[in-house]
XYZ file of C-alpha atoms in Angstrom:
735
model
C -24.480 14.243 26.036
C -25.877 13.121 22.453
C -29.436 15.242 21.559
C -32.533 12.866 20.740
C -32.557 12.530 17.147
C -35.753 13.990 15.948
C -38.616 12.502 13.797
C -37.884 14.221 10.721
C -33.965 13.079 11.163
C -35.083 9.651 11.054
C -37.926 9.584 8.275
C -34.647 11.401 6.327
C -32.906 8.409 7.247
C -34.554 5.874 6.891
C -36.245 7.658 3.006
C -32.283 7.331 1.967
C -32.554 3.203 2.940
C -35.337 3.384 -0.122
C -32.490 4.256 -2.514
C -30.222 0.981 -1.616
C -30.903 -2.065 -3.725
C -32.248 -5.235 -1.915
C -28.143 -6.707 -1.334
C -27.253 -3.353 0.285
C -30.741 -2.938 2.437
C -30.006 -6.286 3.784
C -26.596 -5.247 4.963
C -27.680 -1.890 6.709
C -30.524 -3.302 8.209
C -29.034 -6.281 9.590
C -29.797 -7.665 13.111
C -27.350 -7.268 15.934
C -24.742 -9.898 16.349
C -21.619 -11.087 13.852
C -22.176 -9.723 9.808
C -20.341 -10.565 7.132
C -20.385 -8.431 3.697
C -19.055 -10.010 0.926
C -18.860 -6.923 -1.468
C -17.976 -7.393 -5.171
C -16.075 -4.309 -6.974
C -18.165 -1.282 -7.601
C -21.028 -2.738 -5.272
C -21.014 0.389 -2.795
C -19.337 -0.995 -0.045
C -18.076 2.292 1.060
C -22.322 3.912 0.887
C -23.298 0.204 3.273
C -20.654 1.313 5.581
C -21.722 4.852 5.773
C -25.558 3.726 5.679
C -24.730 1.010 8.432
C -23.172 3.631 11.001
C -26.589 6.197 9.968
C -28.879 3.130 10.810
C -27.615 1.898 13.788
C -27.840 5.422 15.532
C -30.827 6.844 14.003
C -32.931 3.670 14.334
C -31.094 1.714 16.692
C -30.727 4.308 19.072
C -26.518 3.462 19.390
C -24.621 6.707 20.577
C -22.038 7.892 18.492
C -19.091 6.977 20.753
C -20.116 3.227 20.832
C -19.046 2.999 16.917
C -15.928 1.982 16.012
C -15.559 2.164 12.259
C -12.140 0.779 10.845
C -10.359 1.847 7.308
C -7.278 1.194 5.495
C -6.479 4.568 4.466
C -6.350 7.832 5.776
C -8.758 8.707 2.490
C -10.972 5.851 2.947
C -11.733 7.031 6.808
C -12.525 10.850 5.638
C -14.632 10.093 2.751
C -16.912 7.629 5.251
C -16.639 10.290 7.974
C -17.913 13.064 5.101
C -20.800 11.222 4.093
C -22.114 10.091 7.465
C -21.803 14.360 8.374
C -23.712 15.103 4.979
C -26.574 12.753 6.894
C -26.531 13.761 10.343
C -24.942 16.990 11.704
C -21.616 17.195 13.030
C -22.483 17.582 16.553
C -24.945 14.471 16.467
C -21.814 12.459 15.863
C -19.500 13.426 18.139
C -17.135 11.025 19.489
C -17.561 8.547 16.962
C -14.283 6.845 15.945
C -13.340 6.612 12.349
C -9.764 5.754 11.232
C -7.039 3.401 9.641
C -6.069 0.544 12.103
C -2.614 2.571 12.513
C -4.213 5.877 13.475
C -7.041 4.387 16.219
C -4.523 1.866 17.778
C -1.757 5.180 17.941
C -4.836 6.630 19.649
C -5.212 3.334 22.110
C -1.298 3.002 23.149
C -1.177 7.033 23.180
C -3.950 7.009 25.795
C -2.764 3.420 27.438
C 0.929 4.523 27.539
C 1.431 3.347 31.266
C 0.948 -0.124 30.463
C 3.497 0.087 27.564
C 7.631 0.231 27.707
C 7.092 3.850 26.523
C 6.028 6.827 26.709
C 3.456 8.793 25.407
C 4.893 10.729 23.422
C 6.501 7.934 21.130
C 7.046 8.981 17.224
C 6.597 6.601 14.666
C 9.395 5.504 12.471
C 9.101 5.217 8.898
C 10.776 2.651 6.492
C 13.536 4.678 6.290
C 13.950 4.629 9.713
C 13.582 1.524 9.885
C 16.044 0.247 7.334
C 18.649 2.474 8.938
C 18.097 0.831 12.054
C 18.329 -2.742 11.307
C 21.460 -1.614 9.277
C 23.210 -0.202 12.071
C 22.854 -3.165 14.088
C 24.011 -5.319 11.243
C 27.215 -3.994 11.501
C 27.846 -3.163 14.741
C 27.187 -7.723 14.784
C 29.647 -7.949 12.207
C 27.379 -9.791 10.244
C 27.806 -9.720 6.239
C 25.903 -7.520 5.116
C 25.870 -9.472 1.032
C 24.105 -12.204 3.182
C 22.064 -10.260 5.550
C 21.016 -7.530 3.676
C 19.002 -4.711 6.073
C 15.593 -5.208 3.925
C 15.600 -8.817 4.075
C 16.122 -9.109 7.330
C 13.612 -6.252 8.394
C 11.235 -7.625 6.145
C 11.652 -11.237 8.175
C 11.086 -9.198 11.319
C 8.087 -7.675 9.707
C 6.486 -10.458 8.658
C 6.770 -12.042 12.490
C 5.153 -9.042 13.911
C 2.535 -9.294 11.442
C 1.807 -13.006 13.029
C 2.181 -11.668 16.708
C 5.327 -13.548 17.004
C 7.997 -11.505 19.454
C 11.326 -11.675 20.187
C 11.568 -14.182 22.373
C 9.132 -16.480 20.091
C 11.022 -16.068 16.955
C 11.143 -19.724 15.500
C 14.755 -21.063 14.942
C 15.209 -23.335 12.257
C 18.033 -22.224 10.588
C 21.357 -20.686 11.050
C 19.638 -17.333 9.332
C 16.863 -17.745 11.514
C 18.952 -17.366 14.786
C 20.756 -14.420 12.903
C 17.286 -13.036 12.496
C 16.438 -13.215 16.164
C 19.700 -11.445 17.335
C 18.763 -8.731 15.438
C 15.224 -8.657 16.099
C 15.713 -8.709 19.635
C 18.079 -5.820 19.656
C 16.143 -3.545 17.294
C 13.055 -3.569 19.511
C 15.603 -2.909 22.478
C 16.775 -0.185 20.211
C 13.094 1.173 19.193
C 12.019 1.332 23.167
C 15.482 3.392 23.610
C 14.087 5.862 20.989
C 10.413 5.885 22.918
C 9.404 4.937 18.979
C 7.846 2.245 17.006
C 7.576 0.913 13.885
C 4.572 0.446 11.567
C 4.106 -3.002 12.993
C 4.692 -1.939 16.754
C 1.691 0.301 16.465
C -0.969 -2.837 15.802
C 1.349 -5.791 17.556
C 1.513 -3.063 21.014
C -2.263 -2.775 20.833
C -3.016 -6.270 19.747
C -0.859 -7.663 23.025
C -2.096 -5.318 25.123
C -5.960 -6.516 24.845
C -4.981 -9.842 25.064
C -2.914 -9.514 28.160
C -4.552 -7.105 29.858
C -8.452 -7.615 30.482
C -8.784 -4.642 32.162
C -7.743 -2.280 29.527
C -9.740 -4.337 27.011
C -12.993 -5.016 28.541
C -12.749 -0.866 28.584
C -12.685 -0.558 24.692
C -15.147 -3.417 24.198
C -17.421 -2.386 26.377
C -17.264 0.956 24.645
C -17.575 0.002 20.902
C -20.818 -1.518 20.751
C -20.509 -1.891 17.269
C -17.226 -2.281 15.584
C -16.828 -1.777 11.294
C -14.302 -3.124 9.391
C -13.842 -2.062 5.830
C -11.709 -4.194 3.380
C -11.706 -7.338 5.634
C -9.800 -9.301 2.862
C -6.868 -7.072 3.321
C -6.286 -7.750 7.181
C -3.104 -9.553 8.547
C -3.425 -11.589 11.198
C -2.157 -8.485 14.092
C -5.653 -7.047 12.580
C -7.812 -9.524 12.733
C -6.944 -10.104 16.682
C -7.609 -6.262 16.939
C -10.917 -6.625 15.785
C -11.896 -9.475 17.461
C -10.824 -8.108 21.058
C -12.655 -4.715 20.120
C -15.756 -6.950 19.689
C -15.465 -9.059 22.058
C -17.918 -7.694 24.405
C -21.096 -7.082 22.210
C -20.039 -9.568 19.483
C -21.338 -6.846 16.789
C -18.930 -6.652 14.527
C -19.399 -5.954 10.958
C -16.796 -6.497 8.109
C -17.296 -5.818 4.520
C -14.632 -7.718 2.111
C -13.824 -9.454 -1.083
C -11.513 -12.548 -0.779
C -11.407 -11.843 -4.596
C -9.479 -8.634 -4.206
C -6.922 -9.864 -1.282
C -3.663 -8.903 -3.335
C -1.588 -8.146 -0.643
C 0.012 -11.173 0.761
C 3.350 -9.841 0.402
C 2.777 -6.937 2.793
C 0.935 -9.690 5.438
C -2.193 -9.616 4.803
C -4.412 -13.023 4.994
C -7.345 -13.482 3.112
C -8.120 -16.587 5.086
C -8.944 -14.396 8.239
C -12.599 -14.356 5.967
C -12.600 -18.244 7.013
C -11.290 -17.526 10.479
C -14.280 -14.905 11.049
C -16.763 -17.406 9.303
C -15.111 -20.347 12.024
C -15.000 -18.104 15.403
C -18.537 -16.458 14.486
C -20.809 -19.421 12.862
C -23.634 -17.904 13.747
C -22.548 -14.934 11.402
C -25.296 -13.079 8.678
C -23.701 -13.142 5.112
C -24.711 -10.975 2.748
C -23.740 -10.808 -0.589
C -23.290 -7.357 -2.617
C -23.489 -8.321 -6.435
C -24.736 -5.013 -8.379
C -21.461 -3.065 -9.795
C -22.453 0.426 -10.209
C -18.919 0.941 -12.266
C -18.553 -1.128 -15.077
C -20.177 -2.049 -18.458
C -21.588 -5.759 -18.345
C -19.005 -6.687 -20.763
C -16.516 -5.454 -18.499
C -17.581 -7.046 -15.496
C -18.276 -10.449 -17.866
C -14.447 -10.768 -18.951
C -13.662 -10.636 -14.857
C -16.089 -12.979 -13.923
C -14.681 -15.372 -16.503
C -10.606 -14.973 -15.088
C -11.751 -15.015 -11.332
C -14.476 -17.945 -11.779
C -11.408 -20.138 -12.300
C -10.220 -19.554 -8.894
C -9.760 -22.202 -6.419
C -11.843 -22.366 -3.199
C -13.901 -19.169 -3.959
C -17.625 -18.115 -2.704
C -19.069 -17.902 -5.901
C -21.566 -14.369 -6.963
C -22.306 -13.163 -9.839
C -21.757 -9.583 -10.973
C -24.471 -7.506 -12.867
C -24.369 -4.210 -14.151
C -27.588 -1.343 -15.021
C -25.018 0.345 -17.294
C -25.435 -1.590 -20.083
C -23.011 -4.128 -21.932
C -20.976 -1.450 -23.685
C -18.112 -1.855 -26.200
C -16.161 -5.120 -26.218
C -12.670 -5.239 -24.644
C -9.865 -4.330 -27.144
C -6.995 -6.925 -26.891
C -3.675 -5.752 -28.624
C -0.822 -7.979 -29.278
C 2.457 -5.385 -30.604
C 5.496 -6.342 -32.020
C 7.238 -5.536 -29.160
C 7.508 -3.251 -25.780
C 8.083 -0.315 -28.163
C 4.900 -0.865 -29.778
C 3.193 -1.482 -27.193
C 3.741 1.889 -25.240
C 3.454 3.327 -28.381
C -0.201 1.715 -28.742
C -1.151 3.141 -25.478
C 0.130 6.812 -25.607
C -1.323 6.862 -29.152
C -4.602 5.674 -28.231
C -5.107 7.767 -25.443
C -4.524 10.969 -27.605
C -7.108 9.714 -30.074
C -9.846 9.327 -27.037
C -8.789 12.622 -25.752
C -8.868 14.464 -29.217
C -12.375 13.099 -30.051
C -13.824 14.489 -26.831
C -14.820 11.180 -25.397
C -12.445 11.403 -22.183
C -10.211 13.890 -20.229
C -6.702 12.804 -19.917
C -7.122 12.214 -15.969
C -9.949 9.518 -17.160
C -7.372 7.220 -18.458
C -4.956 4.839 -16.464
C -2.110 2.539 -17.376
C -1.639 -0.651 -15.123
C 1.160 -2.882 -15.438
C 2.369 -5.488 -12.368
C 5.877 -4.453 -11.664
C 7.459 -0.033 -11.270
C 10.312 -1.378 -13.827
C 7.241 -1.636 -16.620
C 6.641 2.166 -16.443
C 9.948 2.761 -18.206
C 8.894 2.719 -21.934
C 5.453 4.313 -21.253
C 7.143 7.369 -19.539
C 9.138 7.497 -22.559
C 6.212 7.306 -24.959
C 4.494 10.076 -23.029
C 7.763 11.995 -22.903
C 7.874 11.492 -26.674
C 4.588 12.531 -27.508
C 5.190 15.699 -25.061
C 2.028 14.674 -23.392
C 2.131 14.896 -19.333
C 1.294 11.629 -17.224
C 0.974 10.893 -13.431
C 3.223 8.297 -11.779
C 2.016 6.573 -8.881
C 4.546 5.056 -6.367
C 7.555 6.331 -7.727
C 9.654 8.296 -5.613
C 6.451 9.549 -3.293
C 6.239 12.848 -1.578
C 7.025 11.713 1.606
C 10.151 10.029 0.662
C 11.598 12.971 -1.067
C 14.764 14.472 0.906
C 13.815 17.450 1.714
C 10.333 16.406 2.724
C 11.998 14.110 5.157
C 14.347 16.510 6.493
C 11.920 19.013 7.788
C 9.586 16.049 9.354
C 12.893 15.174 11.132
C 13.042 18.606 12.600
C 9.767 18.342 13.462
C 9.917 14.589 15.045
C 13.075 15.941 17.023
C 11.349 18.855 18.440
C 8.746 16.592 19.726
C 10.732 13.966 20.803
C 14.341 14.947 21.423
C 14.812 10.899 22.296
C 14.234 10.005 18.411
C 17.895 8.897 17.455
C 16.767 8.640 13.952
C 15.111 12.462 13.722
C 18.802 13.202 15.113
C 21.226 11.738 13.219
C 19.331 12.909 9.712
C 18.878 16.888 10.586
C 22.106 17.617 13.075
C 24.477 18.326 10.371
C 21.566 19.753 8.025
C 22.235 22.348 6.712
C 26.353 21.908 7.354
C 27.425 22.892 10.361
C 30.557 20.831 11.313
C 29.290 18.013 13.088
C 30.841 14.808 10.973
C 30.313 11.163 11.734
C 32.975 11.084 14.514
C 31.567 13.491 16.607
C 28.131 12.013 15.907
C 29.500 8.479 17.336
C 31.094 10.590 20.272
C 28.069 12.325 21.189
C 26.090 8.432 21.192
C 29.042 7.083 23.318
C 28.808 9.839 26.090
C 25.179 9.243 25.746
C 25.235 5.583 26.427
C 27.983 6.306 29.244
C 25.114 8.165 31.059
C 22.147 6.168 30.384
C 20.490 9.067 28.314
C 19.604 9.781 25.111
C 21.860 11.700 22.305
C 19.444 14.223 22.435
C 19.735 15.118 26.249
C 22.749 15.234 25.973
C 22.656 17.487 23.105
C 20.002 19.816 25.034
C 22.820 19.658 28.242
C 25.503 20.506 25.836
C 23.232 24.277 24.917
C 24.544 25.553 28.362
C 28.313 25.568 26.956
C 30.623 25.081 28.839
C 28.722 24.867 32.005
C 27.557 21.586 30.737
C 29.306 18.335 32.625
C 29.721 17.108 29.296
C 31.553 19.722 27.321
C 34.498 18.351 27.692
C 34.163 15.181 26.093
C 34.520 17.248 22.827
C 36.822 18.831 21.178
C 36.348 22.590 20.859
C 35.856 22.158 16.989
C 33.119 19.409 17.844
C 31.704 20.954 20.724
C 30.705 24.845 19.741
C 28.572 23.171 16.883
C 26.825 20.750 19.139
C 26.107 23.760 21.544
C 24.608 25.682 19.055
C 22.523 23.271 17.624
C 21.521 21.901 21.010
C 20.610 25.853 21.924
C 18.108 25.626 18.544
C 16.449 22.898 19.748
C 15.986 23.939 23.297
C 14.643 26.973 21.893
C 11.949 25.150 19.437
C 10.860 22.861 22.520
C 9.856 26.095 24.337
C 8.365 27.749 21.109
C 6.376 24.447 20.779
C 4.787 25.045 23.897
C 2.995 28.344 22.756
C 3.140 28.493 18.905
C 1.151 26.178 16.167
C 2.491 23.532 13.873
C 2.495 25.499 11.329
C 4.360 28.573 13.079
C 7.037 25.998 14.540
C 7.163 25.126 11.101
C 8.260 28.286 9.998
C 10.143 29.218 12.512
C 12.724 26.063 12.165
C 12.945 26.775 8.233
C 13.875 30.503 8.913
C 16.575 29.539 12.055
C 18.754 26.773 9.786
C 18.257 29.070 6.394
C 16.564 25.821 5.024
C 15.776 27.867 1.663
C 19.080 28.790 1.131
C 20.745 25.465 1.434
C 18.103 23.642 -0.922
C 17.489 26.800 -3.444
C 21.532 27.389 -3.661
C 22.038 27.115 -7.494
C 18.211 28.527 -8.314
C 18.559 25.473 -10.627
C 14.651 24.143 -11.681
C 15.497 21.094 -9.509
C 16.643 22.952 -6.315
C 13.361 25.040 -6.631
C 11.340 21.768 -7.019
C 12.360 21.133 -4.040
C 11.255 24.406 -2.338
C 8.086 23.814 -3.333
C 7.940 20.091 -1.848
C 8.457 21.936 1.461
C 5.924 24.690 0.266
C 3.487 22.148 0.094
C 4.432 19.873 3.191
C 3.856 23.485 4.738
C 0.406 23.910 3.494
C -0.324 20.278 4.861
C 0.772 22.155 8.284
C -1.699 24.779 7.839
C -4.374 22.124 8.000
C -3.078 21.481 11.643
C -2.871 25.108 12.936
C -5.605 24.174 15.504
C -4.341 20.462 16.431
C -1.356 18.700 18.127
C 1.896 17.868 16.612
C 1.230 14.479 17.500
C -1.927 14.357 14.863
C 0.195 15.986 12.407
C 3.461 13.532 12.673
C 0.849 10.723 12.960
C -0.992 11.393 9.368
C 2.819 12.251 7.842
C 3.852 9.162 8.962
C 1.084 6.739 7.891
C -0.081 8.350 4.865
C -0.342 5.456 1.890
C 0.721 6.334 -1.855
C -3.045 6.363 -3.207
C -3.920 9.439 -0.632
C -1.315 11.731 -2.215
C -2.200 11.224 -5.846
C -2.751 14.567 -7.184
C -6.369 15.707 -9.225
C -4.259 17.387 -12.388
C -5.242 16.430 -15.811
C -3.273 14.012 -17.031
C -3.528 9.973 -17.380
C -2.190 7.863 -14.183
C 0.393 5.701 -14.621
C 0.555 2.879 -11.908
C 0.945 -0.572 -10.860
C -2.039 -3.270 -10.448
C -1.342 -3.436 -6.216
C -1.799 0.700 -6.045
C -4.695 0.285 -8.840
C -6.740 -1.171 -5.778
C -9.608 0.962 -4.864
C -9.302 3.291 -7.903
C -11.526 3.688 -10.714
C -11.008 5.100 -14.241
C -13.252 5.576 -17.290
C -10.521 3.710 -19.682
C -8.049 1.173 -18.635
C -4.989 -0.036 -20.107
C -3.551 -3.210 -18.535
C -0.086 -4.100 -20.364
C 2.310 -7.204 -19.963
C 0.224 -9.245 -20.263
C 2.424 -12.292 -20.692
C 3.311 -15.334 -18.968
C 6.136 -14.442 -16.528
C 4.681 -10.983 -16.093
C 0.877 -11.459 -15.527
C 1.014 -13.632 -14.163
C 4.649 -13.257 -12.673
C 7.469 -15.820 -13.130
C 7.657 -16.438 -9.254
C 4.287 -17.542 -8.857
C 4.445 -20.683 -11.394
C 5.582 -23.206 -8.500
C 3.788 -21.453 -6.243
C -0.139 -22.281 -6.439
C -0.722 -19.760 -3.786
C 0.845 -17.028 -5.630
C -0.822 -18.102 -8.883
C -4.212 -17.720 -7.140
C -3.170 -14.079 -5.630
C -2.234 -13.094 -9.838
C -5.310 -14.336 -10.697
C -7.202 -11.796 -8.337
C -5.001 -9.358 -8.884
C -5.844 -9.278 -12.792
C -9.414 -9.495 -11.841
C -8.569 -6.373 -9.979
C -7.087 -4.492 -12.383
C -9.900 -5.168 -14.732
C -12.683 -3.932 -12.119
C -11.037 -1.072 -12.218
C -12.871 -0.031 -15.711
C -15.757 1.674 -16.049
C -16.303 2.467 -19.577
C -13.584 0.720 -21.919
C -11.000 -1.983 -21.006
C -7.604 -2.699 -23.356
C -5.517 -5.979 -22.550
C -1.893 -5.432 -24.123
C 0.991 -7.676 -24.672
C 3.869 -7.513 -26.851
C 5.334 -10.938 -28.838
C 8.956 -9.754 -28.078
C 10.389 -7.930 -24.556
C 13.884 -6.205 -24.206
C 15.657 -8.210 -21.368
C 19.164 -8.409 -20.626
C 19.803 -6.188 -23.672
C 18.384 -8.405 -26.294
C 14.667 -8.979 -27.113
C 13.286 -11.912 -25.567
C 10.413 -14.092 -26.692
C 7.054 -14.209 -24.808
C 3.960 -16.039 -24.647
C 0.284 -14.716 -23.760
C -0.701 -14.543 -20.182
C -2.297 -18.018 -19.616
C -5.420 -16.122 -18.106
C -6.399 -14.858 -21.694
C -7.650 -17.864 -22.198
C -10.097 -17.767 -19.260
C -11.983 -14.643 -20.723
C -15.055 -15.653 -22.987
C -13.950 -15.264 -26.781
C -17.331 -13.230 -28.002
C -15.929 -10.711 -25.439
C -12.701 -9.496 -27.115
C -11.971 -7.779 -30.316
C -8.110 -6.475 -31.539
C -5.547 -7.377 -33.684
C -2.231 -9.409 -33.390
C 1.384 -8.490 -34.733
C -0.145 -10.652 -38.239
C -2.782 -8.403 -38.749
C -5.000 -11.222 -38.256
C -8.630 -10.546 -35.442
C -8.542 -11.982 -32.213
C -11.631 -14.026 -31.176
C -14.363 -11.170 -32.587
C -15.380 -9.561 -35.762
C -12.361 -7.964 -37.368
C -11.878 -4.785 -36.486
C -9.992 -2.377 -39.190
C -7.345 -0.265 -36.411
C -4.144 1.833 -38.108
C -2.313 0.663 -34.943
C -2.429 -3.059 -36.858
C 1.148 -4.060 -37.536
C 1.815 -5.567 -41.203
C 2.269 -9.159 -41.269
C 5.200 -10.679 -40.446
C 4.033 -14.334 -41.098
C 2.477 -16.934 -38.558
C 5.174 -19.015 -36.999
C 5.540 -22.891 -38.172
C 3.062 -25.191 -36.987
C 4.298 -27.992 -35.291
C 2.424 -31.155 -35.611
C 2.952 -33.199 -32.346
C 5.005 -32.708 -29.102
C 8.405 -33.402 -29.042
C 9.347 -32.188 -25.975
C 8.895 -34.779 -22.706
C 9.338 -33.639 -18.879
C 13.200 -34.199 -18.078
C 14.486 -33.890 -21.466
C 17.731 -31.938 -21.669
C 17.861 -29.192 -24.198
C 19.527 -26.383 -25.312
C 18.950 -22.538 -26.087
C 21.015 -20.477 -28.214
C 21.132 -17.849 -25.253
C 20.418 -19.575 -21.882
C 22.185 -22.587 -22.298
C 21.278 -25.819 -21.128
C 17.891 -26.411 -19.371
C 15.693 -29.008 -18.518
C 12.084 -29.593 -19.677
C 9.501 -29.298 -16.864
C 6.238 -29.547 -18.907
C 4.986 -29.232 -22.214
C 1.546 -29.258 -24.364
C 0.220 -28.708 -27.616
C -1.415 -24.976 -28.613
C -2.552 -23.316 -31.255
C -0.503 -25.474 -33.599
C 2.540 -24.911 -31.696
C 4.367 -26.411 -28.830
C 4.408 -24.803 -25.473
C 7.855 -25.652 -23.359
C 8.277 -24.602 -19.618
C 12.351 -24.976 -19.419
C 14.359 -24.310 -15.916
C 17.731 -22.886 -16.784
C 20.464 -22.628 -14.676
C 21.152 -19.415 -15.562
C 17.616 -17.703 -16.071
C 15.616 -19.708 -13.890
C 12.059 -20.969 -15.521
C 11.256 -19.424 -18.929
C 8.056 -20.819 -20.991
C 8.719 -20.785 -24.717
C 6.816 -21.105 -28.202
C 8.811 -24.146 -30.010
C 8.902 -23.085 -33.409
C 10.191 -19.883 -32.180
C 12.940 -20.704 -29.551
C 14.865 -23.514 -31.779
C 15.669 -25.952 -28.883
C 18.033 -28.362 -29.389
C 17.989 -31.847 -27.401
C 21.146 -33.293 -25.787
């Protein structure tokens, strides 16, 4: 039982409330019932969530085990837990559940496995495992792999799961839909046969369990008197259904989010869940958090200029007590090489001046492909950098190998793990032998792992004769190793088992075979994984494997003192003193895929807004007049979002050396004038006009408008799709 909270503690907690601003205090002390907190960037939403938990325990008498707090990353969950512990002693919050959607749902599923087609020791297939399984099904069905790529089919399956659509209910409108349904059906069968789930299943199984089993639903809904949800705008339909079910008894659901920061539609996130919340809970209290503690006011004003043009949004006005700060620097480079050089030179100057540390700086871009030239610029300058999102730690081959060994020990039915490590290091078990192993398993209606364990008995196994002598011996040897590891796992800790497996298979010798720098780096990755395993010396293998399976990119960012390179999507939730946003050309920001999709264009606007609001003190916006594409330079046009920024907030230079909107700024990075493009007096290209371009051939004009003394023409080319061109530069011929 929770000991009584003493008076001193209550007073201490209430003193802390005095430090909150009016909006934060209103949210923290809100009465029971549904509450929607619309929190602007940098408005202290984590603080609000933390203080809400403290307030419920200290002031409202809520028991810790009656509180469920859901976040999107392990990092956020850990931070929230530590903040609560800093105010309330650890014993006083025992039993409180704080975690990600996936970790909490995985915990529920293991407890309620009797209601599932799974055993409680199910494993979680990572992205590679999922892709591999879909690919094998496509091949077995003799489908055209070019027409039905595994990544595309799996994405369709994932979207269906996010929308709580199961194989039997998968809608068929085209032949492709029929094929996806067949693959989806078999995919789920294979997962169940492997006693495995994918990431989507963790949510879907839980949502379905709570929907269809009133006893289980009531058990958790009655337990969790208060349900708190972070980053509510990033939830998908399955996640929304989950929190609705979990809050169905007490109706105390506290959601914090910002629809202006909804940028993950491609992952299934649905910002309309905020509207669903307001419809499902019409009596909900709504609290706006508008005071920003992160950014200077000029940065916020730029952000508001961009986001205020968004459609169908709740208006809010961000303000800061940190002062106006410097104006935003806009730089228009001659080409993308110049853009990259400007970024590196400017960071070097800021660091040399002593104003900022390298780690204070971040370079953000729309797509990963844009990092190449920036990386090269850093390398040429011999300056270090951190790259986020490219070859994640948990995606590295050696890391996946070791995790697969541990997964196989934990669950010998894990086919993906078995297939990965059965011949690592090479032990003479080829594809033909592996195929035979699976065939024997199917004939005996057991897993391949079960056959392998039985083969550990050697010739005494009834399955031994199913293999040639050359194949049976290595299978028997590996089965013996697996059997020993399973036995060791009953008594040894995670790091002890980790070491034993690597020692038994001589894994270090396997990857450090040439003593090269690359191989040594790979072994260091294994050692880093070992350091993580050490944190689980007193915890279970279940917990360790769930952690490595569910970890996000942002959770693995290192603390080295170097500038960070990352996409705008990856920047969500982060902050930096100095932010560079590159690629502010139409077609890049916003991305060309959004031109004909109003919903996507709105998300592109929100994405730019998110990038802007990562900046604390300095913001640099960059574009290039020309970019390399298909081996040759292409003319670009400034992002339409730049026009939404108040003109008095920008300073900088174009390629011509003329100042942008603000006062002239003398800078060594200004490029020499190459002359202004010729002006055009009136529009000559009307919608529907057929034209010819020297590079892209024939096309049809979609739209045309005059801007800054030039005609801006949107053209759809059969060869390259839609392009936005300046008539004075494009040399278009009417045909």
